[in-house]
Amino acid sequence: MSFQAYSLHQLGWHPTFAQHLTLEDFEAGYPARVAGVHRNGLAVLSSRGADFVTLPHRLLEQLDAAPAVGDWVLIEHEAERVLRLLERRTLLSRLAAGGDGKTQSIAANLDSLFVVTSCNDDFNPSRLERYLALAGEADIEPVILLTKADLADDVAGYLEALRRMAPGVPAFAIDATSAACAELLSPWLAEGRTVAFVGSSGVGKSTLTNSLLGADERSTAGIREDDARGRHTTTARQMFALQGGAWIIDTPGMRELRLGAVTAGMQAAFDDIETLAAQCRFRDCSHLHEAGCAVADALAAGQLDPRRLANYRKLQREAEEAARSLRERRERSRQFGAMARSAMRSKRERQGR
Ligand SMILES: Nc1nc2c(ncn2[C@@H]2O[C@H](COP(=O)(O)OP(=O)(O)OP(=O)(O)O)[C@@H](O)[C@H]2O)c(=O)[nH]1
Ligand SMILES: [Mg+2]
Ligand SMILES: [Zn+2]
């Protein structure tokens, strides 16, 4: 633990965070940024330094999405306890396991998302499109990093594939172990900005984090465990301060990334297909067999990659499925609420009140 205190400005404070705070709120507590989420509480950074605070169960139950690394919270002055969660500017989340449409928060208040893959078997356009939809849904600017460029023969081929599937997204081939990464990524690492690394296990997210942190802080980086093959693998999301004043969040590799009820994310990741779809003769065109289908025409003309279209359809189906689960869950809780209210009413009537 460090005892360094941070000003709100250094922590990446933004005026919008205070929008819903009253004078009473500020009298009751002080703002702090979540640097780590643990089973029994939160690791936070504030003007008081690094602290560990508890998260009351009642507060957690009221929240749509549990606190994530990067969140801002209000801490009670004398109690090391979270009073409330401040409204986020952005929230990166994926569908949680369980099939009831619930989402799991990955990181909050990000300015950019570094999607990391490597110039080897991990490279997978369909999975990258998934990550781009995730970023687009949260309205976070994505950057693609292709690591292990120092070990690959055909770096240009990988970059070309990226340019085709995500023409507007900045992409770099890098050696994550190199100190030169800091200079290359500096446009995204200005003071007070927050970025996160996401991607499969072993692609180099922690290596990059270490390269950006520099030699001095390297030893502090990463909650790591040796896996069965003796590798270091990250086991928890954690936020670190860079010398230049930016914040980076290292995350454990994700084996499965399921999208929630994304809409804006599909538009962001598949702008070309959605633009074509808008030109189809039928508004509800399935792009499978209808006449006047602009998507099918582009496919036939070789202007659209069949893999990309298949992945678009797959993600679209997943998003629809997630939206349906969400509706069902909301309906169930609405019915439960009505039932509970009616039970309370009859109880009061029985008691003659
Ligand atoms: N040569 C070279 N090795 C790299 C590069 N990026 C990562 N590595 C190596 O790949 C291995 C895995 O890197 P990590 O940084 O632990 O991967 P990670 O993405 O944090 O993985 P998880 O924590 O399991 O999600 C380490 O041995 C790194 O040294 C690179 O660009 N070039
Ligand atoms: Mg790691
Ligand atoms: Zn169509």
XYZ file of C-alpha atoms and ligand atoms in Angstrom:
387
model
C 0.000 0.000 0.000
C 1.173 3.483 -0.791
C 0.495 6.456 1.410
C 0.571 8.909 -1.432
C -2.401 11.256 -1.420
C -4.031 12.242 -4.692
C -5.935 15.392 -5.574
C -9.288 15.035 -7.325
C -7.665 16.408 -10.449
C -4.898 13.809 -10.337
C -7.453 11.057 -9.892
C -9.209 12.032 -13.119
C -12.092 13.970 -11.591
C -14.622 15.433 -14.009
C -17.307 18.031 -13.189
C -20.087 15.658 -14.252
C -19.316 13.412 -11.277
C -20.537 16.143 -8.918
C -23.736 16.775 -10.855
C -25.902 14.616 -8.624
C -24.126 15.409 -5.359
C -25.744 17.768 -2.880
C -24.112 19.932 -0.245
C -25.273 17.353 2.322
C -23.437 14.653 0.389
C -20.199 16.612 0.597
C -20.759 17.195 4.305
C -21.344 13.495 4.877
C -18.403 12.182 2.884
C -15.565 12.673 0.452
C -15.006 11.342 -3.085
C -12.562 8.520 -3.775
C -11.699 6.434 -6.812
C -11.986 2.655 -6.840
C -8.618 1.040 -7.640
C -9.587 -2.541 -6.823
C -12.759 -4.524 -6.113
C -12.556 -7.273 -3.513
C -14.997 -9.722 -2.004
C -15.263 -7.796 1.255
C -14.822 -4.223 0.079
C -13.079 -1.740 -2.190
C -9.503 -0.487 -2.444
C -9.811 3.283 -2.977
C -7.532 6.245 -3.651
C -8.298 9.774 -2.479
C -6.914 12.924 -0.910
C -6.363 10.732 2.162
C -4.171 8.238 0.307
C -4.883 4.554 -0.249
C -7.629 2.973 1.846
C -9.808 -0.070 2.103
C -13.509 0.621 2.580
C -16.581 -1.544 3.040
C -19.581 -1.576 0.749
C -22.865 -1.915 2.673
C -25.054 -4.721 1.379
C -28.116 -2.451 1.294
C -26.335 -0.032 -1.039
C -25.152 -2.847 -3.293
C -28.714 -4.143 -3.633
C -29.960 -0.749 -4.852
C -27.416 -0.546 -7.650
C -28.054 -1.673 -11.229
C -24.370 -2.428 -11.705
C -21.945 -3.152 -8.864
C -18.932 -0.840 -8.384
C -16.071 -1.520 -10.767
C -12.455 -0.457 -10.938
C -12.383 3.181 -12.059
C -15.653 4.075 -10.334
C -16.022 7.097 -8.081
C -17.614 6.613 -4.683
C -18.447 8.865 -1.755
C -16.840 7.642 1.490
C -18.253 8.438 4.915
C -15.915 10.838 6.719
C -15.290 8.810 9.850
C -16.352 5.316 8.897
C -14.375 3.908 5.922
C -17.696 2.950 4.403
C -19.187 3.722 0.971
C -22.157 6.103 1.140
C -22.966 6.169 -2.544
C -21.740 5.496 -6.038
C -21.293 8.538 -8.279
C -22.827 8.525 -11.731
C -20.432 7.111 -14.309
C -19.299 8.779 -17.483
C -18.776 5.377 -19.085
C -19.235 1.788 -17.967
C -17.748 -1.217 -19.721
C -19.795 -4.326 -19.013
C -20.441 -7.780 -20.347
C -23.192 -10.314 -19.877
C -22.751 -12.302 -16.676
C -23.047 -16.067 -16.661
C -26.473 -17.290 -15.587
C -28.723 -16.379 -18.514
C -30.997 -13.894 -16.736
C -29.709 -10.879 -18.661
C -27.640 -9.525 -15.757
C -24.466 -7.679 -16.660
C -21.079 -7.701 -14.997
C -19.127 -4.448 -14.736
C -15.574 -4.609 -16.092
C -14.341 -1.022 -15.614
C -15.876 2.418 -15.156
C -15.065 5.922 -16.356
C -12.706 4.854 -19.125
C -11.617 7.334 -21.777
C -10.106 4.719 -24.095
C -10.086 0.953 -24.337
C -6.980 -0.853 -25.538
C -8.042 -4.119 -27.126
C -4.984 -6.340 -27.025
C -4.298 -9.329 -29.240
C -1.071 -10.730 -30.617
C 0.448 -11.499 -34.001
C -0.136 -15.230 -33.603
C -2.971 -17.746 -33.090
C -4.749 -15.394 -30.714
C -5.529 -13.051 -33.618
C -9.210 -13.515 -34.403
C -11.225 -10.886 -36.326
C -14.584 -12.137 -35.013
C -13.449 -11.832 -31.424
C -12.014 -8.379 -32.104
C -15.384 -7.319 -33.534
C -16.922 -8.478 -30.262
C -14.539 -6.236 -28.313
C -15.222 -3.295 -30.624
C -18.968 -3.723 -30.079
C -18.319 -3.786 -26.325
C -16.388 -0.491 -26.511
C -18.900 1.078 -28.901
C -21.819 0.213 -26.651
C -20.122 2.018 -23.752
C -19.151 4.905 -26.059
C -15.451 4.397 -25.310
C -12.838 5.033 -27.973
C -11.113 1.744 -28.917
C -7.468 1.273 -29.893
C -6.197 -2.108 -31.117
C -2.773 -3.277 -29.999
C -1.085 -6.174 -31.765
C 1.596 -7.459 -29.426
C 4.498 -9.826 -30.083
C 5.290 -8.035 -33.345
C 8.933 -8.784 -32.491
C 8.196 -12.518 -32.795
C 6.077 -12.452 -35.973
C 7.031 -12.708 -39.640
C 3.972 -11.167 -41.236
C 3.127 -8.106 -39.151
C 1.889 -6.200 -42.229
C -0.609 -8.982 -42.980
C -2.157 -8.672 -39.502
C -2.367 -4.889 -39.783
C -3.988 -5.174 -43.199
C -6.634 -7.551 -41.814
C -7.343 -4.987 -39.069
C -7.593 -2.131 -41.526
C -10.237 -4.080 -43.428
C -12.381 -5.010 -40.431
C -12.007 -1.757 -38.453
C -10.955 1.010 -40.833
C -11.483 3.880 -38.399
C -9.844 2.295 -35.370
C -6.223 3.164 -34.541
C -4.097 0.004 -34.561
C -0.447 -0.571 -33.694
C 1.865 -3.528 -33.911
C 4.166 -3.452 -30.896
C 6.635 -5.292 -28.741
C 4.901 -5.044 -25.369
C 8.176 -5.569 -23.534
C 9.656 -2.415 -25.080
C 9.872 0.930 -23.292
C 9.015 2.565 -26.635
C 5.331 1.693 -26.044
C 4.988 4.658 -23.679
C 5.895 7.136 -26.409
C 3.673 5.450 -29.001
C 0.621 5.402 -26.739
C 1.194 8.846 -25.206
C -1.685 10.506 -27.146
C -4.088 8.323 -25.116
C -2.252 8.725 -21.842
C -2.610 12.402 -21.007
C -2.911 13.469 -17.378
C -6.150 12.440 -15.704
C -7.200 10.060 -18.478
C -8.130 6.463 -17.757
C -7.529 3.526 -20.085
C -7.852 -0.237 -19.725
C -6.295 -3.264 -21.357
C -8.600 -6.130 -22.330
C -7.943 -9.303 -24.309
C -7.201 -13.000 -23.965
C -4.828 -14.446 -21.412
C -1.181 -14.272 -22.392
C -1.410 -11.529 -25.022
C 0.706 -9.132 -22.957
C -1.649 -6.834 -21.009
C 0.416 -6.989 -17.806
C 3.646 -6.797 -19.782
C 2.373 -3.573 -21.353
C 1.252 -2.260 -17.984
C 4.748 -2.879 -16.660
C 6.397 -1.258 -19.682
C 4.270 1.856 -19.208
C 4.862 1.988 -15.465
C 8.614 1.941 -15.965
C 11.288 0.186 -13.963
C 10.617 1.911 -10.618
C 7.083 0.750 -10.124
C 7.342 -2.517 -11.979
C 7.586 -4.560 -8.818
C 4.256 -3.247 -7.564
C 2.285 -4.087 -10.676
C -0.115 -6.941 -11.006
C -1.976 -9.275 -8.768
C -0.527 -12.424 -10.247
C -0.624 -16.114 -9.721
C 1.294 -18.879 -11.372
C -1.030 -21.045 -13.401
C -0.586 -24.762 -14.068
C 2.059 -24.074 -16.705
C 4.028 -21.865 -14.345
C 2.976 -18.669 -16.110
C 2.067 -15.466 -14.326
C -1.542 -14.686 -14.957
C -3.515 -11.713 -13.701
C -6.334 -12.645 -11.327
C -7.971 -9.279 -10.561
C -8.588 -5.934 -12.219
C -6.361 -3.243 -10.826
C -5.730 0.435 -11.529
C -2.246 1.994 -11.627
C -0.979 5.576 -11.833
C 1.469 6.409 -14.615
C 4.214 8.980 -14.162
C 2.535 11.274 -16.689
C -0.725 11.337 -14.705
C -2.832 8.811 -16.636
C -4.469 5.751 -15.065
C -4.234 2.284 -16.512
C -6.363 -0.682 -15.612
C -4.910 -4.142 -16.160
C -7.524 -6.910 -16.401
C -7.360 -10.714 -16.317
C -7.702 -12.423 -19.703
C -11.295 -13.140 -20.681
C -12.052 -16.596 -21.991
C -15.566 -15.756 -23.036
C -16.906 -12.325 -23.799
C -20.672 -12.270 -24.071
C -22.320 -9.045 -25.125
C -25.421 -7.753 -23.384
C -28.339 -6.113 -25.191
C -26.024 -4.026 -27.358
C -27.379 -1.645 -30.008
C -25.002 1.331 -30.367
C -22.141 -1.172 -30.126
C -23.342 -3.031 -33.232
C -23.531 0.258 -35.110
C -19.996 1.120 -34.014
C -18.456 -2.244 -34.881
C -20.448 -2.908 -38.061
C -21.040 0.528 -39.497
C -20.599 -0.793 -43.074
C -23.228 -3.550 -42.688
C -25.713 -1.325 -40.880
C -25.357 1.293 -43.610
C -26.045 -1.368 -46.254
C -28.966 -2.769 -44.239
C -30.578 0.676 -44.237
C -30.714 0.433 -48.049
C -32.528 -2.943 -48.153
C -36.000 -2.826 -49.697
C -37.647 -4.276 -46.576
C -37.088 -2.660 -43.213
C -37.128 -6.028 -41.450
C -34.863 -7.657 -44.058
C -33.082 -10.728 -42.666
C -30.456 -10.410 -45.432
C -30.942 -14.110 -46.164
C -33.347 -14.445 -49.114
C -35.290 -11.208 -49.584
C -35.390 -9.347 -52.890
C -33.707 -5.954 -52.966
C -31.264 -6.834 -50.189
C -28.282 -4.447 -50.263
C -26.312 -6.684 -47.896
C -26.709 -9.762 -50.133
C -25.757 -7.634 -53.146
C -22.552 -6.448 -51.454
C -21.756 -10.030 -50.514
C -22.295 -11.244 -54.094
C -20.118 -8.413 -55.410
C -17.303 -9.464 -53.082
C -17.460 -6.162 -51.193
C -18.386 -7.780 -47.892
C -16.468 -10.515 -46.095
C -18.813 -13.523 -45.492
C -17.090 -14.141 -42.166
C -17.874 -10.598 -41.065
C -21.533 -10.900 -42.048
C -21.848 -14.255 -40.264
C -20.341 -12.746 -37.125
C -22.641 -9.718 -37.383
C -25.642 -12.065 -37.490
C -24.331 -14.078 -34.573
C -23.760 -11.017 -32.371
C -27.134 -9.601 -33.413
C -28.834 -12.818 -32.255
C -26.924 -12.724 -28.964
C -27.947 -9.105 -28.392
C -31.605 -9.940 -29.087
C -31.427 -12.888 -26.724
C -29.901 -10.676 -24.003
C -32.578 -8.025 -24.529
C -35.288 -10.689 -24.169
C -33.791 -12.031 -20.917
C -33.565 -8.499 -19.578
C -37.223 -7.786 -20.408
C -38.294 -11.042 -18.744
C -36.285 -10.274 -15.625
C -37.746 -6.744 -15.392
C -41.253 -8.143 -15.865
C -40.683 -10.726 -13.119
C -39.427 -8.109 -10.681
C -42.338 -5.814 -11.590
C -44.808 -8.635 -10.895
C -42.995 -9.470 -7.680
C -43.149 -5.810 -6.623
C -46.894 -5.642 -7.317
C -47.432 -8.880 -5.388
C -45.425 -7.614 -2.413
C -47.325 -4.312 -2.368
C -50.666 -6.096 -2.508
C -49.644 -8.424 0.338
C -48.634 -5.399 2.451
C -51.976 -3.771 1.713
C -54.038 -6.775 2.811
C -51.903 -7.119 5.926
C -52.601 -3.486 6.836
C -56.322 -4.009 6.155
C -56.388 -7.106 8.360
C -54.748 -5.100 11.109
C -57.501 -2.496 10.685
C -55.233 0.385 9.689
N 8.541 -11.065 -27.112
C 7.406 -10.606 -26.622
N 6.851 -11.219 -25.565
C 5.689 -10.752 -25.080
C 5.029 -9.639 -25.668
N 3.879 -9.408 -24.986
C 3.829 -10.338 -24.016
N 4.913 -11.154 -24.056
C 5.175 -12.287 -23.161
O 4.003 -13.080 -23.086
C 3.808 -13.617 -21.781
C 2.433 -13.300 -21.254
O 2.330 -11.907 -21.060
P 1.364 -11.244 -19.941
O 1.643 -9.793 -19.980
O 1.478 -11.925 -18.641
O -0.058 -11.545 -20.553
P -1.483 -11.042 -19.992
O -2.245 -10.514 -21.155
O -1.310 -10.133 -18.843
O -2.155 -12.416 -19.535
P -3.266 -12.672 -18.361
O -2.864 -11.903 -17.160
O -3.247 -14.153 -18.151
O -4.570 -12.208 -18.924
C 4.937 -13.063 -20.931
O 5.934 -14.042 -20.851
C 5.431 -11.874 -21.729
O 6.788 -11.592 -21.515
C 5.653 -9.014 -26.813
O 5.145 -8.055 -27.401
N 6.845 -9.551 -27.244
Mg -1.981 -10.167 -16.955
Zn -31.108 -7.109 -46.496
